[in-house]
PDB file of C-alpha atoms in Angstrom:
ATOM      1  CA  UNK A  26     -43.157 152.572 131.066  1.00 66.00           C
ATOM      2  CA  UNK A  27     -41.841 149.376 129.001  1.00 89.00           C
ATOM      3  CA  UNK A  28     -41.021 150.265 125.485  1.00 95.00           C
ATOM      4  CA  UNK A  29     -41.791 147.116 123.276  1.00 96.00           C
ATOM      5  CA  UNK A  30     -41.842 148.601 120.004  1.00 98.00           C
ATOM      6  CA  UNK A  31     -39.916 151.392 118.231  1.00 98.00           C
ATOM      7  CA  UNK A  32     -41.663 153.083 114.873  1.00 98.00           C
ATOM      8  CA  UNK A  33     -39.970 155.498 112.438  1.00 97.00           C
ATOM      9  CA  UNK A  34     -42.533 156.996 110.825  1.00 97.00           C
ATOM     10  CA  UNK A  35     -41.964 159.205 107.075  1.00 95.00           C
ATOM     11  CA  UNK A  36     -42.792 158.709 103.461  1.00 96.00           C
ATOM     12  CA  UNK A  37     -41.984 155.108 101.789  1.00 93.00           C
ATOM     13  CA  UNK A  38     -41.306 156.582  98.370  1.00 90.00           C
ATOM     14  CA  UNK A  39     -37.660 156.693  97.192  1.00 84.00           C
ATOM     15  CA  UNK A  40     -36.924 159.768  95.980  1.00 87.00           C
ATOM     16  CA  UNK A  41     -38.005 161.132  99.553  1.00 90.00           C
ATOM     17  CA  UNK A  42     -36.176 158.906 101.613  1.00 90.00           C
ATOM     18  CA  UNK A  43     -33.567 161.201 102.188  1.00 94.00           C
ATOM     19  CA  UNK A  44     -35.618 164.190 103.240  1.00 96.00           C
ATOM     20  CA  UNK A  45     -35.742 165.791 106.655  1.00 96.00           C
ATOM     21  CA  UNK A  46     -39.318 164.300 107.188  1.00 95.00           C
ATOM     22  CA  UNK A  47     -37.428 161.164 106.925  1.00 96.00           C
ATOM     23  CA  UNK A  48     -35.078 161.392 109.737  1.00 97.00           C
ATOM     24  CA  UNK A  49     -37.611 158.690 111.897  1.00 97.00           C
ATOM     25  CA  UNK A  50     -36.799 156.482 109.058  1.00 96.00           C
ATOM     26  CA  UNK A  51     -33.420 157.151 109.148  1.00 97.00           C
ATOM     27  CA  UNK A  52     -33.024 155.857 112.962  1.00 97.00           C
ATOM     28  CA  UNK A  53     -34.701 152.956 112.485  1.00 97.00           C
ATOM     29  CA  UNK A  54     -32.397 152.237 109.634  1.00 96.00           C
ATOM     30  CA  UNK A  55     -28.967 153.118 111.797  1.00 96.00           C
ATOM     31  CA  UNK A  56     -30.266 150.484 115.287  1.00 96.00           C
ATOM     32  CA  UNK A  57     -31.700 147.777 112.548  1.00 95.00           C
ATOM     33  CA  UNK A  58     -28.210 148.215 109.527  1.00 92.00           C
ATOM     34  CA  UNK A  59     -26.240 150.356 111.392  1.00 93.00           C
ATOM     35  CA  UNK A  60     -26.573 152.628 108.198  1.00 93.00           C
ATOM     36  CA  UNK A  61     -28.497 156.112 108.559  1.00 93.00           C
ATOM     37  CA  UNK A  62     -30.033 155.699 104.761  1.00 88.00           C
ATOM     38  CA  UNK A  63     -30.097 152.278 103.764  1.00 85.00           C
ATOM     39  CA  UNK A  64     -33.185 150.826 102.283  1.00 81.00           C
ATOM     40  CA  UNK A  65     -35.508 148.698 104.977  1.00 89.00           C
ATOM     41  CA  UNK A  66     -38.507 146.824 104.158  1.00 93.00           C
ATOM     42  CA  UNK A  67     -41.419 148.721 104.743  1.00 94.00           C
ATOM     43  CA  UNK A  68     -44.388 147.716 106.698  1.00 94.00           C
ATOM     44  CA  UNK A  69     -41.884 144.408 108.094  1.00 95.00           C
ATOM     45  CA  UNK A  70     -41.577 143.977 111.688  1.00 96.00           C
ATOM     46  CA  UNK A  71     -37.729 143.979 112.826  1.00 96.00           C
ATOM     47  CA  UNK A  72     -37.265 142.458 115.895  1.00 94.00           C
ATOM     48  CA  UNK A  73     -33.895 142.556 117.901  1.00 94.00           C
ATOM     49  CA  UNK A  74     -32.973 142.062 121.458  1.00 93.00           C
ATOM     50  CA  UNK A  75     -31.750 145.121 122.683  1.00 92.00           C
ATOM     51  CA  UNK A  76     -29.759 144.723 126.802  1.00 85.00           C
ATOM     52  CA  UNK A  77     -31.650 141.217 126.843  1.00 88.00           C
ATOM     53  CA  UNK A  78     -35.221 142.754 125.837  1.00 92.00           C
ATOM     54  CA  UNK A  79     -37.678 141.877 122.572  1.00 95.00           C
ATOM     55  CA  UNK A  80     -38.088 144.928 120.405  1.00 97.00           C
ATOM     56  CA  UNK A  81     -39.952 145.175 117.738  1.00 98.00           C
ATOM     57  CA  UNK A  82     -38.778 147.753 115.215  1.00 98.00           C
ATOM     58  CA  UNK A  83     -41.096 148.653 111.929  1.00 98.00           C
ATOM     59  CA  UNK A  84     -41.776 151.385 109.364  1.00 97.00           C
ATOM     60  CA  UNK A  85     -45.630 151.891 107.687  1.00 97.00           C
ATOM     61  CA  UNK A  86     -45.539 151.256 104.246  1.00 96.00           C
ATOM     62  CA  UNK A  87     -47.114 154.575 103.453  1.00 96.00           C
ATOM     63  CA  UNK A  88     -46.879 158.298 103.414  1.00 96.00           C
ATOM     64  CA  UNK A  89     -46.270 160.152 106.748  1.00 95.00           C
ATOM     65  CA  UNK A  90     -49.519 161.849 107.215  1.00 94.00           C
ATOM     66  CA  UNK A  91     -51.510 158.341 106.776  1.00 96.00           C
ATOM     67  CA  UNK A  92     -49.535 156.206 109.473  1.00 96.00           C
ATOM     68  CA  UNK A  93     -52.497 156.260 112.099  1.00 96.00           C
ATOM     69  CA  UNK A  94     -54.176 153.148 110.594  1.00 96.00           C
ATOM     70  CA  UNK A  95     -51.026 150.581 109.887  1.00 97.00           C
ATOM     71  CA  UNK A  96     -49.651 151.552 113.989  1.00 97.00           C
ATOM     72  CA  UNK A  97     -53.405 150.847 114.807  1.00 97.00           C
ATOM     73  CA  UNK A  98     -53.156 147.467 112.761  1.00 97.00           C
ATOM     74  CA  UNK A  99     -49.403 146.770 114.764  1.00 97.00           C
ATOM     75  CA  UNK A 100     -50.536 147.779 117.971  1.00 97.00           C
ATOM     76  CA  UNK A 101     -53.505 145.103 117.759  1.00 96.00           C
ATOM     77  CA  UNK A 102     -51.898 142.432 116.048  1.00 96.00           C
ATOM     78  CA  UNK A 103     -48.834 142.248 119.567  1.00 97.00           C
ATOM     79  CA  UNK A 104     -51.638 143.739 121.765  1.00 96.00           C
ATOM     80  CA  UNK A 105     -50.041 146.520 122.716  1.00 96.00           C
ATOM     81  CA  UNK A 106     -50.729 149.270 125.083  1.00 95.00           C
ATOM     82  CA  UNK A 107     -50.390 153.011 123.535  1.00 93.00           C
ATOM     83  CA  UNK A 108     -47.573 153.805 126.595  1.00 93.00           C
ATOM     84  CA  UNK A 109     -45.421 150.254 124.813  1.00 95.00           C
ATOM     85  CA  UNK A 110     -44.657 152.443 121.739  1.00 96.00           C
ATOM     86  CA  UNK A 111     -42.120 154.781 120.881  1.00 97.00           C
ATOM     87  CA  UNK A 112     -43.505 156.664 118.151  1.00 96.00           C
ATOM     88  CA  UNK A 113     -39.741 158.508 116.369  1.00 97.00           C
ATOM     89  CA  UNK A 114     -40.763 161.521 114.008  1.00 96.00           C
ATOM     90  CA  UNK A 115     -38.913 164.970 112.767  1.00 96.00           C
ATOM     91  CA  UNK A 116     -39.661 168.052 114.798  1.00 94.00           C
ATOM     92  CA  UNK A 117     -39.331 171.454 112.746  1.00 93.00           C
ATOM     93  CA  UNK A 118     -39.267 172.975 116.156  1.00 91.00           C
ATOM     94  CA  UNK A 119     -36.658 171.685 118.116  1.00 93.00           C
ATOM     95  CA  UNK A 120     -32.531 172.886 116.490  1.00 94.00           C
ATOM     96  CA  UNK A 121     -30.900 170.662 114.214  1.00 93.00           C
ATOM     97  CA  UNK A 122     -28.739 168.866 116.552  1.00 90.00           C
ATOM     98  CA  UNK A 123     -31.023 168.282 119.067  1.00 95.00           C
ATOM     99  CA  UNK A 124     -33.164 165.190 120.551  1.00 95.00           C
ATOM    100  CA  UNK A 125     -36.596 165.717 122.184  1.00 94.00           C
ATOM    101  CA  UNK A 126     -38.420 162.684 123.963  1.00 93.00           C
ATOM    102  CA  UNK A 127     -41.958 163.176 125.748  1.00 88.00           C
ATOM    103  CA  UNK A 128     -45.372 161.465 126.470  1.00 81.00           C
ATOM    104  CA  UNK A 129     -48.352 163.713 124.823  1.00 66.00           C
ATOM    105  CA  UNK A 130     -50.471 163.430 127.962  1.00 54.00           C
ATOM    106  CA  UNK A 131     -53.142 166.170 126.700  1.00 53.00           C
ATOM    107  CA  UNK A 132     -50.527 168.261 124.562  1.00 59.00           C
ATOM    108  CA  UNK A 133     -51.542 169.340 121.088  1.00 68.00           C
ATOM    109  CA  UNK A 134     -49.146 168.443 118.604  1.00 70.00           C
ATOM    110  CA  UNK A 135     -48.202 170.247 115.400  1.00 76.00           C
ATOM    111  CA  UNK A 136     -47.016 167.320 113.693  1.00 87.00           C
ATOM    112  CA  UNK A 137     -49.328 165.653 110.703  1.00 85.00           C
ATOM    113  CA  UNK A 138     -48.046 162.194 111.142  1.00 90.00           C
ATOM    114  CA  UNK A 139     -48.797 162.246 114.724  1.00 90.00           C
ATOM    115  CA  UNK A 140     -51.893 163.737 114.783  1.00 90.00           C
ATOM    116  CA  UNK A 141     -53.029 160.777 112.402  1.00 92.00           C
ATOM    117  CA  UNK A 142     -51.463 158.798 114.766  1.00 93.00           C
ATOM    118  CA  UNK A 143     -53.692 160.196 117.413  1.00 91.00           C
ATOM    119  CA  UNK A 144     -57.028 159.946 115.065  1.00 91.00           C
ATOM    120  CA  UNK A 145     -56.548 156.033 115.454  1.00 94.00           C
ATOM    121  CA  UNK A 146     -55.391 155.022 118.872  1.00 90.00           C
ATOM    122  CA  UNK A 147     -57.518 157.712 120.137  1.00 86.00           C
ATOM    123  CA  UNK A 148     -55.361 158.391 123.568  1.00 80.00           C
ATOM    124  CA  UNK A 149     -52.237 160.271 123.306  1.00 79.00           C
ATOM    125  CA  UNK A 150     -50.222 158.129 125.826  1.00 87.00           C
ATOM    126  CA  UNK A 151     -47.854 156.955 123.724  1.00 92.00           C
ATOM    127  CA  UNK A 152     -44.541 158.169 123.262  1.00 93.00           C
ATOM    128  CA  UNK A 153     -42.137 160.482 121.226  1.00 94.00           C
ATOM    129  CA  UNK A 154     -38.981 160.572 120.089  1.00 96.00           C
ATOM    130  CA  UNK A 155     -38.557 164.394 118.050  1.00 95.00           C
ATOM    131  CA  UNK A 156     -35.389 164.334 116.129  1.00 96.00           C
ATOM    132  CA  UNK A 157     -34.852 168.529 115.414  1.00 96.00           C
ATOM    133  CA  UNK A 158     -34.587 169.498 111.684  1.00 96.00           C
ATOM    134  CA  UNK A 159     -34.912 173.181 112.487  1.00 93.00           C
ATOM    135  CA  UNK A 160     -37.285 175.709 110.462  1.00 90.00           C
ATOM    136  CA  UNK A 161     -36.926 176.744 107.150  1.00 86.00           C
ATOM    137  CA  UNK A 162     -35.818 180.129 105.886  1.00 80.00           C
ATOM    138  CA  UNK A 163     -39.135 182.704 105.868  1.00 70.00           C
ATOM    139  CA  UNK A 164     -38.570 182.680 101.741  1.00 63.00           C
ATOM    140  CA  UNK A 165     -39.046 178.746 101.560  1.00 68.00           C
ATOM    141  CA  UNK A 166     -42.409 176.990 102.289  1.00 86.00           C
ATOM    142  CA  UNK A 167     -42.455 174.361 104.904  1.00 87.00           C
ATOM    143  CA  UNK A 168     -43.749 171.625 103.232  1.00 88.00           C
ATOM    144  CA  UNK A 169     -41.383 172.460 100.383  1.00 91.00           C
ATOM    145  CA  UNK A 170     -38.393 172.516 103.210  1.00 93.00           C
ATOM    146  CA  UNK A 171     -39.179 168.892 104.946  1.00 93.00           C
ATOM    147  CA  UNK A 172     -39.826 166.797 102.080  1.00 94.00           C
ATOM    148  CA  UNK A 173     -35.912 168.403 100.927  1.00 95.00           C
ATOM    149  CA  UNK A 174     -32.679 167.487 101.349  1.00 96.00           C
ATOM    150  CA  UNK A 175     -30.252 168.505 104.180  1.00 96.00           C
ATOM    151  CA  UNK A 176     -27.049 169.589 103.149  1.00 95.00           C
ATOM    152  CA  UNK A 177     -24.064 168.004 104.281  1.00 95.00           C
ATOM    153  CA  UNK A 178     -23.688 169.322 107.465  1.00 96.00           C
ATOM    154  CA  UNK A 179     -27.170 169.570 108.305  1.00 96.00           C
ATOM    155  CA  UNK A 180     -27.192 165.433 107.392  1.00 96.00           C
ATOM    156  CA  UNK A 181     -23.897 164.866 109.443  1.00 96.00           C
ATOM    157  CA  UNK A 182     -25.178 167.105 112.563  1.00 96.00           C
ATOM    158  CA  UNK A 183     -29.133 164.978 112.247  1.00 97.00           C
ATOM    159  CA  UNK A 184     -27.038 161.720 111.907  1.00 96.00           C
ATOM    160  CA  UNK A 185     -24.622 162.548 115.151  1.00 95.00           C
ATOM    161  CA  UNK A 186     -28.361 163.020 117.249  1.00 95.00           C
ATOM    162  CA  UNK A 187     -29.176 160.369 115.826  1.00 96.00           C
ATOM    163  CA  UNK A 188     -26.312 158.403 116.983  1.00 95.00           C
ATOM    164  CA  UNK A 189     -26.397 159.604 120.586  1.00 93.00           C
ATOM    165  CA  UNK A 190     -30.171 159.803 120.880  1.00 96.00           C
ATOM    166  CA  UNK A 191     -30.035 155.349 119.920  1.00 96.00           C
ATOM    167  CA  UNK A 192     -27.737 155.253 123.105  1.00 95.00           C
ATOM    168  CA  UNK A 193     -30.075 156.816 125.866  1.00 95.00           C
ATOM    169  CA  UNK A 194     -32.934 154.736 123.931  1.00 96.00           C
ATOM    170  CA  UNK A 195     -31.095 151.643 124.811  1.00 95.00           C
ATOM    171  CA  UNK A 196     -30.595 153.070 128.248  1.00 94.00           C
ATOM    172  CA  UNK A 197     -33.567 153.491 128.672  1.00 94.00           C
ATOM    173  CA  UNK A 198     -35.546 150.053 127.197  1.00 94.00           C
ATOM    174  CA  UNK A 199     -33.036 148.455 129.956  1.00 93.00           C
ATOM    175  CA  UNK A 200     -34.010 150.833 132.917  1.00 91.00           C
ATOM    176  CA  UNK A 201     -37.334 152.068 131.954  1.00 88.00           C
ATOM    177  CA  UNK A 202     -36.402 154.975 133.766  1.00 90.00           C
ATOM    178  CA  UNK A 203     -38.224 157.737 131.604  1.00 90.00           C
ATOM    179  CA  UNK A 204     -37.874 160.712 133.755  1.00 90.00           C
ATOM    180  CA  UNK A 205     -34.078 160.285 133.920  1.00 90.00           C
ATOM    181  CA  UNK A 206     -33.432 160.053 130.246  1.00 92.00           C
ATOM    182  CA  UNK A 207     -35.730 162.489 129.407  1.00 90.00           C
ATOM    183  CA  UNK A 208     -33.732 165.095 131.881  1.00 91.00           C
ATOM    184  CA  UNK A 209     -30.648 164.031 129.726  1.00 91.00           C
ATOM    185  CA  UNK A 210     -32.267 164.542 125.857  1.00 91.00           C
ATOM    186  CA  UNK A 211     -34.389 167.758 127.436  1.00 86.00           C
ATOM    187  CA  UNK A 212     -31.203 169.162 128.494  1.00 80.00           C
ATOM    188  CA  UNK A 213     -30.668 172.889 126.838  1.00 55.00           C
ATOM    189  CA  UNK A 214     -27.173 172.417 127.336  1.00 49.00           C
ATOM    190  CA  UNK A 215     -26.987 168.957 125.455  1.00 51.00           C
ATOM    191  CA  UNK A 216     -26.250 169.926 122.208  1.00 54.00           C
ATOM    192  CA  UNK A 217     -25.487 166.872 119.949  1.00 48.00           C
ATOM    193  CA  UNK A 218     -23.644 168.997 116.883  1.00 46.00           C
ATOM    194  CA  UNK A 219     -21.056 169.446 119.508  1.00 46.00           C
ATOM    195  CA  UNK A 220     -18.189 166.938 120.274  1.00 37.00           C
TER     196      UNK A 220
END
C-alpha cells in the first residue's frame, strides 16, 4: 500500500464540531495545526510532506453520512486508487482510548459515513483509521450520544489516541509496511489512555 491522501470525515457545521462523530475531523486538524479543534477549511486540499512524501490531507464540506460523493470527486480529480486513501472516522465499537486501522476487503461496516463512502467508490479497498469513542449508556440514544460532547476526560483520553495513532501513521506513509503497524494499533494490550 502507498497512502497518498488522508480524509477526516464528520459534520462541517459548528456547533457539532466538537462531537464524538467529529474525532476524524479532529486528527486532521492536530497533523495539519497541531490543534485537536481548530477550525480547517472544509472541502480544501492540505497538502504537506510528511518523512519526504506528498500528502494530501482534506475534509468534505458536508455532513458525515453524505461524504461518498465529494471522496468520489477527490479521488478522480488526483486519480487515485481506492487502496491510496486513508479514510479516518469514529468507531462506537472500539474503547475510548483506543486506535483501530484495517482494509474492508469484503467486511460489512456499521458506520453511515463509510457505507456512503462505499455507495460511491463501489470497492471497499480502501482504508480505515477507527478512532474508539465507546458506546453510549443503554438510557441514551446513539445518534443522540455521537453528535454530543465528550467530557473532559473522555476529550483528553480521544486526543492522547489521537496523538499516538498520527505517529504510527507517519510510520507507516514512510514504510508502507501495513501489516506491522496494524499489529501495533490492533494490539489489545495497547491502550492509549495509559501513560
Amino acid at each position: 500500500m502507498c497512502i497518498k491522501i488522508i480524509i477526516g470525515i464528520g459534520n462541517y457545521i459548528n456547533n457539532l464540531l466538537f462531537t464524538r462523530h467529529n474525532v476524524g475531523i479532529w486528527w486532521i486538524n492536530k497533523i495539519i495545526n497541531n490543534e485537536y479543534f481548530k477550525n480547517i477549511i472544509f472541502g480544501k486540499l492540505y497538502n504537506l510532506n510528511i518523512k519526504k512524501k506528498n500528502i494530501y490531507f482534506y475534509v468534505p464540506k458536508t455532513y458525515i453520512n453524505n461524504v461518498g460523493k465529494y471522496i468520489y470527486k477527490i479521488k478522480n480529480k488526483l486519480n487515485l486508487k481506492n487502496n491510496e486513501i486513508l479514510i479516518i472516522h469514529d468507531e462506537i465499537n472500539i474503547n475510548k482510548g483506543n486506535v483501530k486501522i484495517k482494509n474492508n476487503f469484503g467486511k460489512k461496516s456499521t458506520h453511515n459515513g463509510i457505507k456512503n463512502i462505499l455507495k460511491y467508490l463501489k470497492k471497499d479497498n480502501f482504508y480505515q483509521l477507527r478512532i474508539g469513542i465507546g458506546k453510549p449508556k443503554k438510557k441514551k440514544k446513539l445518534k443522540d450520544y455521537v453528535l454530543s460532547e465528550p467530557n473532559y476526560k473522555e476529550k483528553y483520553i480521544i486526543c492522547k489516541s489521537i496523538k499516538k495513532s498520527i505517529k504510527y501513521i507517519k510510520i507507516l506513509i514512510k514504510n508502507n509496511n501495513f501489516k506491522f503497524i496494524q499489529n501495533i494499533l490492533n494490539s489489545k494490550i495497547n491502550k492509549y489512555n495509559k501513560n
